[in-house]
Amino acid sequence: MTRSILAVADSDSYVKWAAATLDTLPELDASLVVLNSPVHPTPSQLVAALAGTRMADLPPATVRLSQLRRRLRDSPPDVLLLATTGPAAVHVLRSLAGAVPRPLVVTGLPGMSVPATELALRYRSTADVFVVHSHREAAEFRALGEKLGITPRLVVNRLPYLARRTTGLPHADTSPLRRVLFAPQAMFPQTREDRTRLLLALGRLAESRPDLDVVVKLRGLAGEAQTHHEDLPFDRLVADHRDAPGVAALRIATGPLSQYLSPGTALV
């Protein structure tokens, strides 16, 4: 009998992690739903998060927590992949209290998490398995758990977005440079000063090298929800500094990062 796995996600980065993780488990009957929450991705963010995965052709349903509870009660999967922000994870885990049968609950974070944080661990403390993506993360979460009296079952797994290689190192890219790609995060760079300084430097590059496609690749535009709130969206900073040298020549882009990482691209 084919085992089933249900992935529950809420924000764009968790949708991406969930879909990519499901792709590494082709032997399972997989499905994905997205919780209706303040960090729910927009349609364009969903398309970007699912791009290149088997879920791209199966747009996930958006469900309320009450609907998810009913589904888990009436048709429990063998495995629940809990791919949500911490507060949502708490609510889903509480809804499983006393459930019979109870699915195996696997949770994790959508990227590298160094240093390990107390909230990340506490929110997910009643899950059965906590996936991390490096031995350093495992060591830090294990040490933090000992300090907090929590004993997580940690599993180290490669980031599911990485291409699989059987042997050897990646081939060097010898293509002429034609694109510089800057991919900031919602929480990094942290300060307005740092963000503005980097933006102006990219503008000067675009002005001095008109042969280059200088791209600012964003997870979301101003006003779109992300896993972490972004106080100073780069598209808004570009609009504020459009008269600075070269800034108007910068290209603001969204969508899957992979579509911009073609030969001849330097990633900042």
Coordinates of C-alpha atoms in Angstrom, one line a residue:
M1 CA 0.0 0.0 0.0
T2 CA 1.3 3.5 -0.9
R3 CA 1.9 5.7 2.1
S4 CA 0.5 9.2 2.1
I5 CA 2.0 12.5 3.1
L6 CA 0.2 15.8 3.5
A7 CA 2.3 19.0 3.5
V8 CA 0.8 22.0 5.2
A9 CA 2.5 25.4 4.5
D10 CA 1.7 29.0 5.1
S11 CA 4.2 31.5 3.7
D12 CA 6.0 31.6 0.3
S13 CA 9.3 30.2 1.6
Y14 CA 7.6 27.3 3.4
V15 CA 5.5 26.5 0.3
K16 CA 8.8 26.3 -1.6
W17 CA 10.4 24.1 1.0
A18 CA 7.4 21.8 1.2
A19 CA 7.0 21.4 -2.5
A20 CA 10.7 20.7 -3.0
T21 CA 10.8 18.3 -0.1
L22 CA 7.8 16.4 -1.5
D23 CA 9.7 16.1 -4.8
T24 CA 12.4 14.1 -3.0
L25 CA 9.7 11.5 -1.9
P26 CA 8.3 10.3 -5.2
E27 CA 7.3 7.0 -3.7
L28 CA 4.7 8.6 -1.4
D29 CA 1.2 9.8 -2.4
A30 CA 1.8 13.5 -1.8
S31 CA -0.5 16.5 -1.4
L32 CA 0.0 20.1 -0.3
V33 CA -2.4 22.7 1.2
V34 CA -1.7 26.2 2.2
L35 CA -3.1 27.7 5.4
N36 CA -5.2 30.8 5.2
S37 CA -3.1 33.2 7.3
P38 CA -1.6 36.7 7.3
V39 CA 1.5 35.4 5.5
H40 CA -0.4 33.6 2.8
P41 CA 1.4 34.1 -0.5
T42 CA 0.0 35.9 -3.5
P43 CA -0.8 34.0 -6.7
S44 CA 2.5 35.1 -8.3
Q45 CA 4.4 34.1 -5.2
L46 CA 2.8 30.7 -5.2
V47 CA 3.7 30.2 -8.9
A48 CA 7.4 31.1 -8.1
A49 CA 7.4 28.8 -5.0
L50 CA 6.1 25.8 -6.9
A51 CA 8.1 26.3 -10.1
G52 CA 10.0 23.2 -11.1
T53 CA 8.2 20.9 -8.7
R54 CA 5.5 18.3 -9.3
M55 CA 3.1 20.5 -7.4
A56 CA 3.4 23.3 -10.1
D57 CA 0.6 21.6 -12.1
L58 CA -1.4 20.9 -8.9
P59 CA -2.2 24.3 -7.4
P60 CA -2.6 23.7 -3.6
A61 CA -5.9 24.5 -2.0
T62 CA -6.1 27.2 0.6
V63 CA -7.7 25.9 3.8
R64 CA -8.7 27.4 7.1
L65 CA -7.4 25.8 10.3
S66 CA -10.9 24.4 11.0
Q67 CA -10.9 22.7 7.5
L68 CA -7.5 21.3 8.1
R69 CA -8.6 19.8 11.5
R70 CA -11.5 18.1 9.8
R71 CA -9.3 16.7 7.1
L72 CA -6.8 15.4 9.6
R73 CA -9.6 13.8 11.6
D74 CA -11.5 12.3 8.7
S75 CA -8.6 11.3 6.3
P76 CA -5.4 11.3 8.4
P77 CA -2.3 10.9 6.2
D78 CA 0.5 8.6 7.3
V79 CA 2.9 11.6 7.4
L80 CA 2.2 15.2 8.1
L81 CA 4.9 17.6 6.8
L82 CA 4.4 20.7 8.9
A83 CA 6.0 23.4 6.9
T84 CA 4.8 26.6 8.6
T85 CA 5.9 29.5 10.6
G86 CA 6.1 28.9 14.3
P87 CA 2.7 30.3 15.5
A88 CA 0.8 28.3 12.8
A89 CA 2.8 25.2 13.8
V90 CA 1.6 25.4 17.4
H91 CA -2.1 25.5 16.3
V92 CA -1.7 22.6 13.9
L93 CA 0.2 20.5 16.5
R94 CA -2.5 21.3 19.2
S95 CA -5.2 20.1 16.8
L96 CA -3.5 16.7 16.8
A97 CA -3.7 16.2 20.5
G98 CA -5.4 12.9 21.3
A99 CA -5.8 12.1 17.6
V100 CA -6.1 8.3 16.8
P101 CA -4.6 7.5 14.5
R102 CA -2.0 10.3 14.7
P103 CA 0.2 10.9 11.6
L104 CA 3.9 11.0 12.0
V105 CA 4.7 14.7 12.2
V106 CA 7.8 16.0 10.4
T107 CA 8.7 19.6 10.7
G108 CA 11.6 21.9 9.8
L109 CA 12.7 25.2 8.6
P110 CA 13.0 26.3 4.9
G111 CA 16.7 27.2 5.0
M112 CA 19.7 27.3 7.2
S113 CA 19.0 28.4 10.8
V114 CA 22.2 29.6 12.5
P115 CA 22.1 30.4 15.3
A116 CA 19.4 28.0 16.6
T117 CA 16.6 30.0 18.2
E118 CA 14.5 29.2 21.2
L119 CA 11.2 30.0 19.5
A120 CA 11.9 27.9 16.5
L121 CA 12.4 24.9 18.8
R122 CA 9.6 25.6 21.3
Y123 CA 7.0 26.1 18.6
R124 CA 7.7 22.7 17.1
S125 CA 8.6 20.8 20.3
T126 CA 5.8 18.2 20.0
A127 CA 6.6 17.2 16.4
D128 CA 8.1 13.8 16.0
V129 CA 11.0 14.8 13.7
F130 CA 12.7 18.1 13.2
V131 CA 14.6 18.4 9.9
V132 CA 17.7 20.6 9.7
H133 CA 20.1 21.0 6.8
S134 CA 23.6 20.9 8.4
H135 CA 25.4 19.1 11.2
R136 CA 26.1 22.5 12.8
E137 CA 22.4 23.3 13.0
A138 CA 21.8 19.9 14.5
A139 CA 24.5 20.4 17.2
E140 CA 23.1 23.9 18.0
F141 CA 19.5 22.8 18.3
R142 CA 20.5 19.7 20.3
A143 CA 22.5 21.9 22.8
L144 CA 19.6 24.4 23.0
G145 CA 17.2 21.6 23.6
E146 CA 19.3 20.4 26.5
K147 CA 19.2 23.9 28.0
L148 CA 15.4 24.1 27.6
G149 CA 14.6 20.6 28.6
I150 CA 13.4 19.7 25.1
T151 CA 14.7 16.6 23.3
P152 CA 14.0 17.1 19.6
R153 CA 14.5 14.2 17.2
L154 CA 16.8 15.9 14.7
V155 CA 17.4 14.7 11.2
V156 CA 20.0 16.2 8.9
N157 CA 18.9 16.4 5.3
R158 CA 20.3 18.3 2.3
L159 CA 18.4 21.4 1.2
P160 CA 15.9 20.0 -1.2
Y161 CA 16.5 22.9 -3.7
L162 CA 20.0 21.8 -4.4
A163 CA 20.6 19.8 -7.6
R164 CA 21.8 16.3 -6.9
R165 CA 25.2 15.3 -8.2
T166 CA 26.6 11.8 -8.0
T167 CA 30.3 12.6 -8.2
G168 CA 32.8 15.4 -8.6
L169 CA 32.6 19.1 -8.3
P170 CA 30.4 21.5 -10.3
H171 CA 31.9 22.6 -13.6
A172 CA 33.3 26.1 -13.6
D173 CA 31.3 28.7 -15.4
T174 CA 33.6 30.3 -18.0
S175 CA 30.9 32.3 -19.7
P176 CA 31.5 36.1 -20.0
L177 CA 29.8 38.1 -17.3
R178 CA 26.5 39.5 -18.5
R179 CA 24.3 39.7 -15.3
V180 CA 24.8 40.7 -11.7
L181 CA 22.1 39.4 -9.5
F182 CA 21.4 40.8 -6.0
A183 CA 19.0 38.7 -3.9
P184 CA 18.3 40.4 -0.6
Q185 CA 16.2 38.8 2.2
A186 CA 13.4 40.4 4.2
M187 CA 15.7 40.7 7.3
F188 CA 19.0 41.2 5.5
P189 CA 20.5 43.7 5.0
Q190 CA 19.1 44.9 8.3
T191 CA 19.4 48.7 8.3
R192 CA 18.2 51.4 6.0
E193 CA 21.8 52.6 5.8
D194 CA 23.1 49.3 4.6
R195 CA 20.3 48.8 2.2
T196 CA 20.7 52.2 0.7
R197 CA 24.5 51.9 0.4
L198 CA 24.1 48.6 -1.5
L199 CA 21.4 50.0 -3.7
L200 CA 23.5 53.0 -4.6
A201 CA 26.6 50.7 -5.3
L202 CA 24.5 48.6 -7.7
G203 CA 23.3 51.8 -9.4
R204 CA 26.9 52.9 -9.9
L205 CA 27.7 49.5 -11.3
A206 CA 24.7 49.7 -13.7
E207 CA 25.8 53.2 -14.8
S208 CA 29.5 52.2 -15.4
R209 CA 28.7 48.9 -17.1
P210 CA 25.7 49.3 -19.3
D211 CA 26.5 46.0 -20.9
L212 CA 25.4 44.2 -17.6
D213 CA 21.9 43.3 -16.6
V214 CA 21.9 44.4 -12.9
V215 CA 19.0 42.7 -11.2
V216 CA 17.5 43.1 -7.8
K217 CA 15.7 39.8 -7.3
L218 CA 12.9 40.0 -4.6
R219 CA 10.8 37.3 -2.8
G220 CA 7.9 39.8 -2.8
L221 CA 7.1 43.3 -3.7
A222 CA 6.2 46.0 -1.2
G223 CA 2.9 45.1 0.4
E224 CA 3.2 41.3 -0.3
A225 CA 3.5 39.1 2.7
Q226 CA 6.7 37.0 3.3
T227 CA 7.8 34.6 6.0
H228 CA 9.5 37.5 7.8
H229 CA 8.1 41.0 7.6
E230 CA 10.2 43.4 5.5
D231 CA 10.2 46.9 6.8
L232 CA 12.2 48.4 3.9
P233 CA 11.3 46.7 0.6
F234 CA 14.0 47.2 -2.1
D235 CA 11.4 48.1 -4.8
R236 CA 10.3 51.0 -2.6
L237 CA 13.9 52.1 -2.0
V238 CA 14.5 52.0 -5.7
A239 CA 11.6 54.4 -6.2
D240 CA 12.9 56.7 -3.5
H241 CA 16.4 56.9 -5.0
R242 CA 15.5 56.7 -8.7
D243 CA 17.4 60.0 -9.4
A244 CA 20.6 58.6 -8.0
P245 CA 23.2 57.6 -10.6
G246 CA 22.3 54.3 -12.3
V247 CA 19.4 53.4 -10.0
A248 CA 16.8 53.8 -12.7
A249 CA 18.7 51.3 -14.8
L250 CA 18.3 48.5 -12.2
R251 CA 15.9 45.8 -12.9
I252 CA 13.5 44.8 -10.1
A253 CA 12.5 41.1 -10.6
T254 CA 10.4 38.5 -8.8
G255 CA 9.8 34.8 -9.6
P256 CA 11.9 31.7 -9.2
L257 CA 15.6 32.5 -8.4
S258 CA 16.6 29.6 -10.6
Q259 CA 15.5 31.3 -13.8
Y260 CA 18.0 34.1 -13.3
L261 CA 21.0 31.8 -12.4
S262 CA 22.0 31.2 -16.0
P263 CA 25.6 31.0 -17.1
G264 CA 27.3 34.4 -17.0
T265 CA 25.6 35.4 -13.8
A266 CA 27.3 36.7 -10.7
L267 CA 25.1 36.2 -7.6
V268 CA 25.6 38.8 -4.8

